Amino acid sequence: IAISLLLKNKIDNQVIVSENEIKLYFENNPEKFQESEQRKARHILCKTKKEAYSALAAIKKGSNFNELAKKLSEDKGTAGNGGELGWFSKGQLVPEFEAAAYSLKKGQLSQPIKTNFGYHLIKLDDIKTRPALKYEDVKNSIKQALTTEKKKTSMDKLLANLKEKYKVKIAVS
C-alpha cells in the first residue's frame, strides 16, 4: 500500500501531458499517421528448411493452408487460427518476413522465408490502404503513450535518486 501511495503521489499525480505536447508529437511523427498500405497474411512457421519445403509441396498438391498451419506451425499463437496474423503495416514485422509479404500479390504463396524464428510460408490474404489518421482520431492514443513514457522516465529518475540517497548497491552473483 505504501509503495502504491508513493507511486501515486510522486509519479501519477505529477505527470501531465499538455495539448501542445500531443500536437507536437503528431506534427513531428507524420510517418505514423499518414496513409499506409496494410497487408493481411497467414503463415506456417517451421523449424527447418526441409519441413517448410515439405509443407509447401503439400499445399501445392492441394492440402488446405489453414489446416496445415493448425497442424504444423511452430507459432502456437497463430496456429489455432490457421496461421492468421491479421493486418500489419511496414515496420511491424521482422525485415525478412516483411519483405516477402510485401512482394506477394493477393492470394499468392511465398517460398520458405528464413528469419531468426525459423522458416515461414506466407500466404497473402488481402491488401488495403489505411487512410491518413486525423489528429482528433489519434489524440487520446498519443496522450496515453506520452503519459506512459513520462511515467516511466519519472519512475527511473525516482529509483535512481532513491538508490543514490540510500546508497543502494545491487550485488550480482
PDB file of N, CA and C in Angstrom, residues 69-108:
ATOM      1  N   ALA A  69      -1.439 -25.166 -41.193  1.00  0.00           N
ATOM      2  CA  ALA A  69      -0.942 -24.230 -40.171  1.00  0.00           C
ATOM      3  C   ALA A  69      -1.326 -24.730 -38.779  1.00  0.00           C
ATOM      4  N   LYS A  70      -2.569 -25.163 -38.623  1.00  0.00           N
ATOM      5  CA  LYS A  70      -3.027 -25.674 -37.330  1.00  0.00           C
ATOM      6  C   LYS A  70      -2.210 -26.891 -36.902  1.00  0.00           C
ATOM      7  N   LYS A  71      -1.897 -27.727 -37.863  1.00  0.00           N
ATOM      8  CA  LYS A  71      -1.218 -28.994 -37.581  1.00  0.00           C
ATOM      9  C   LYS A  71       0.304 -28.836 -37.430  1.00  0.00           C
ATOM     10  N   LEU A  72       0.929 -28.003 -38.291  1.00  0.00           N
ATOM     11  CA  LEU A  72       2.386 -27.967 -38.370  1.00  0.00           C
ATOM     12  C   LEU A  72       3.081 -26.759 -37.757  1.00  0.00           C
ATOM     13  N   SER A  73       2.392 -25.628 -37.693  1.00  0.00           N
ATOM     14  CA  SER A  73       3.082 -24.383 -37.341  1.00  0.00           C
ATOM     15  C   SER A  73       3.651 -24.386 -35.931  1.00  0.00           C
ATOM     16  N   GLU A  74       4.884 -23.916 -35.824  1.00  0.00           N
ATOM     17  CA  GLU A  74       5.563 -23.765 -34.542  1.00  0.00           C
ATOM     18  C   GLU A  74       5.083 -22.513 -33.802  1.00  0.00           C
ATOM     19  N   ASP A  75       4.395 -21.621 -34.514  1.00  0.00           N
ATOM     20  CA  ASP A  75       3.862 -20.405 -33.905  1.00  0.00           C
ATOM     21  C   ASP A  75       2.513 -20.747 -33.277  1.00  0.00           C
ATOM     22  N   LYS A  76       2.542 -21.124 -32.023  1.00  0.00           N
ATOM     23  CA  LYS A  76       1.324 -21.567 -31.337  1.00  0.00           C
ATOM     24  C   LYS A  76       0.328 -20.427 -31.136  1.00  0.00           C
ATOM     25  N   GLY A  77       0.781 -19.202 -31.215  1.00  0.00           N
ATOM     26  CA  GLY A  77      -0.103 -18.054 -31.080  1.00  0.00           C
ATOM     27  C   GLY A  77      -1.016 -17.855 -32.273  1.00  0.00           C
ATOM     28  N   THR A  78      -0.599 -18.316 -33.439  1.00  0.00           N
ATOM     29  CA  THR A  78      -1.412 -18.150 -34.645  1.00  0.00           C
ATOM     30  C   THR A  78      -1.883 -19.477 -35.234  1.00  0.00           C
ATOM     31  N   ALA A  79      -1.282 -20.573 -34.838  1.00  0.00           N
ATOM     32  CA  ALA A  79      -1.605 -21.887 -35.422  1.00  0.00           C
ATOM     33  C   ALA A  79      -3.096 -22.201 -35.313  1.00  0.00           C
ATOM     34  N   GLY A  80      -3.688 -21.954 -34.167  1.00  0.00           N
ATOM     35  CA  GLY A  80      -5.103 -22.257 -33.947  1.00  0.00           C
ATOM     36  C   GLY A  80      -6.042 -21.515 -34.869  1.00  0.00           C
ATOM     37  N   ASN A  81      -5.586 -20.391 -35.402  1.00  0.00           N
ATOM     38  CA  ASN A  81      -6.393 -19.588 -36.336  1.00  0.00           C
ATOM     39  C   ASN A  81      -5.948 -19.797 -37.771  1.00  0.00           C
ATOM     40  N   GLY A  82      -5.349 -20.931 -38.046  1.00  0.00           N
ATOM     41  CA  GLY A  82      -4.900 -21.201 -39.411  1.00  0.00           C
ATOM     42  C   GLY A  82      -3.712 -20.352 -39.815  1.00  0.00           C
ATOM     43  N   GLY A  83      -2.939 -19.882 -38.821  1.00  0.00           N
ATOM     44  CA  GLY A  83      -1.751 -19.080 -39.089  1.00  0.00           C
ATOM     45  C   GLY A  83      -2.031 -17.608 -39.318  1.00  0.00           C
ATOM     46  N   GLU A  84      -3.260 -17.180 -39.058  1.00  0.00           N
ATOM     47  CA  GLU A  84      -3.630 -15.792 -39.358  1.00  0.00           C
ATOM     48  C   GLU A  84      -2.887 -14.793 -38.478  1.00  0.00           C
ATOM     49  N   LEU A  85      -2.267 -13.819 -39.154  1.00  0.00           N
ATOM     50  CA  LEU A  85      -1.521 -12.755 -38.475  1.00  0.00           C
ATOM     51  C   LEU A  85      -2.337 -11.481 -38.330  1.00  0.00           C
ATOM     52  N   GLY A  86      -3.392 -11.359 -39.105  1.00  0.00           N
ATOM     53  CA  GLY A  86      -4.184 -10.134 -39.106  1.00  0.00           C
ATOM     54  C   GLY A  86      -3.533  -9.081 -39.982  1.00  0.00           C
ATOM     55  N   TRP A  87      -3.970  -7.834 -39.812  1.00  0.00           N
ATOM     56  CA  TRP A  87      -3.459  -6.727 -40.623  1.00  0.00           C
ATOM     57  C   TRP A  87      -2.168  -6.191 -40.025  1.00  0.00           C
ATOM     58  N   PHE A  88      -1.219  -5.839 -40.883  1.00  0.00           N
ATOM     59  CA  PHE A  88       0.033  -5.239 -40.438  1.00  0.00           C
ATOM     60  C   PHE A  88       0.506  -4.243 -41.482  1.00  0.00           C
ATOM     61  N   SER A  89       1.342  -3.332 -41.034  1.00  0.00           N
ATOM     62  CA  SER A  89       1.933  -2.311 -41.905  1.00  0.00           C
ATOM     63  C   SER A  89       3.437  -2.497 -41.918  1.00  0.00           C
ATOM     64  N   LYS A  90       4.106  -1.800 -42.817  1.00  0.00           N
ATOM     65  CA  LYS A  90       5.571  -1.854 -42.860  1.00  0.00           C
ATOM     66  C   LYS A  90       6.129  -1.373 -41.529  1.00  0.00           C
ATOM     67  N   GLY A  91       7.178  -2.081 -41.095  1.00  0.00           N
ATOM     68  CA  GLY A  91       7.837  -1.709 -39.855  1.00  0.00           C
ATOM     69  C   GLY A  91       7.352  -2.483 -38.636  1.00  0.00           C
ATOM     70  N   GLN A  92       6.351  -3.327 -38.802  1.00  0.00           N
ATOM     71  CA  GLN A  92       5.814  -4.059 -37.653  1.00  0.00           C
ATOM     72  C   GLN A  92       6.380  -5.468 -37.503  1.00  0.00           C
ATOM     73  N   LEU A  93       6.924  -6.020 -38.567  1.00  0.00           N
ATOM     74  CA  LEU A  93       7.411  -7.399 -38.540  1.00  0.00           C
ATOM     75  C   LEU A  93       8.898  -7.448 -38.839  1.00  0.00           C
ATOM     76  N   VAL A  94       9.510  -8.607 -38.612  1.00  0.00           N
ATOM     77  CA  VAL A  94      10.939  -8.726 -38.898  1.00  0.00           C
ATOM     78  C   VAL A  94      11.177  -8.469 -40.393  1.00  0.00           C
ATOM     79  N   PRO A  95      12.295  -7.832 -40.741  1.00  0.00           N
ATOM     80  CA  PRO A  95      12.539  -7.386 -42.120  1.00  0.00           C
ATOM     81  C   PRO A  95      12.404  -8.459 -43.199  1.00  0.00           C
ATOM     82  N   GLU A  96      12.919  -9.656 -42.958  1.00  0.00           N
ATOM     83  CA  GLU A  96      12.861 -10.709 -43.985  1.00  0.00           C
ATOM     84  C   GLU A  96      11.409 -11.111 -44.263  1.00  0.00           C
ATOM     85  N   PHE A  97      10.630 -11.231 -43.197  1.00  0.00           N
ATOM     86  CA  PHE A  97       9.225 -11.611 -43.332  1.00  0.00           C
ATOM     87  C   PHE A  97       8.459 -10.498 -44.057  1.00  0.00           C
ATOM     88  N   GLU A  98       8.689  -9.279 -43.610  1.00  0.00           N
ATOM     89  CA  GLU A  98       8.007  -8.129 -44.201  1.00  0.00           C
ATOM     90  C   GLU A  98       8.307  -7.994 -45.686  1.00  0.00           C
ATOM     91  N   ALA A  99       9.573  -8.119 -46.061  1.00  0.00           N
ATOM     92  CA  ALA A  99       9.965  -8.005 -47.471  1.00  0.00           C
ATOM     93  C   ALA A  99       9.237  -9.058 -48.304  1.00  0.00           C
ATOM     94  N   ALA A 100       9.166 -10.274 -47.785  1.00  0.00           N
ATOM     95  CA  ALA A 100       8.469 -11.344 -48.521  1.00  0.00           C
ATOM     96  C   ALA A 100       6.977 -11.048 -48.617  1.00  0.00           C
ATOM     97  N   ALA A 101       6.364 -10.644 -47.520  1.00  0.00           N
ATOM     98  CA  ALA A 101       4.923 -10.368 -47.507  1.00  0.00           C
ATOM     99  C   ALA A 101       4.564  -9.226 -48.451  1.00  0.00           C
ATOM    100  N   TYR A 102       5.427  -8.218 -48.530  1.00  0.00           N
ATOM    101  CA  TYR A 102       5.151  -7.077 -49.398  1.00  0.00           C
ATOM    102  C   TYR A 102       5.514  -7.341 -50.861  1.00  0.00           C
ATOM    103  N   SER A 103       6.140  -8.475 -51.136  1.00  0.00           N
ATOM    104  CA  SER A 103       6.440  -8.818 -52.533  1.00  0.00           C
ATOM    105  C   SER A 103       5.350  -9.692 -53.148  1.00  0.00           C
ATOM    106  N   LEU A 104       4.434 -10.181 -52.319  1.00  0.00           N
ATOM    107  CA  LEU A 104       3.381 -11.077 -52.795  1.00  0.00           C
ATOM    108  C   LEU A 104       2.178 -10.316 -53.325  1.00  0.00           C
ATOM    109  N   LYS A 105       1.458 -10.959 -54.240  1.00  0.00           N
ATOM    110  CA  LYS A 105       0.175 -10.451 -54.706  1.00  0.00           C
ATOM    111  C   LYS A 105      -0.914 -11.152 -53.887  1.00  0.00           C
ATOM    112  N   LYS A 106      -2.078 -10.549 -53.837  1.00  0.00           N
ATOM    113  CA  LYS A 106      -3.201 -11.109 -53.091  1.00  0.00           C
ATOM    114  C   LYS A 106      -3.450 -12.555 -53.531  1.00  0.00           C
ATOM    115  N   GLY A 107      -3.525 -13.458 -52.538  1.00  0.00           N
ATOM    116  CA  GLY A 107      -3.770 -14.868 -52.808  1.00  0.00           C
ATOM    117  C   GLY A 107      -2.517 -15.689 -53.060  1.00  0.00           C
ATOM    118  N   GLN A 108      -1.388 -15.035 -53.210  1.00  0.00           N
ATOM    119  CA  GLN A 108      -0.136 -15.710 -53.542  1.00  0.00           C
ATOM    120  C   GLN A 108       0.521 -16.321 -52.301  1.00  0.00           C
TER     121      GLN A 108
END
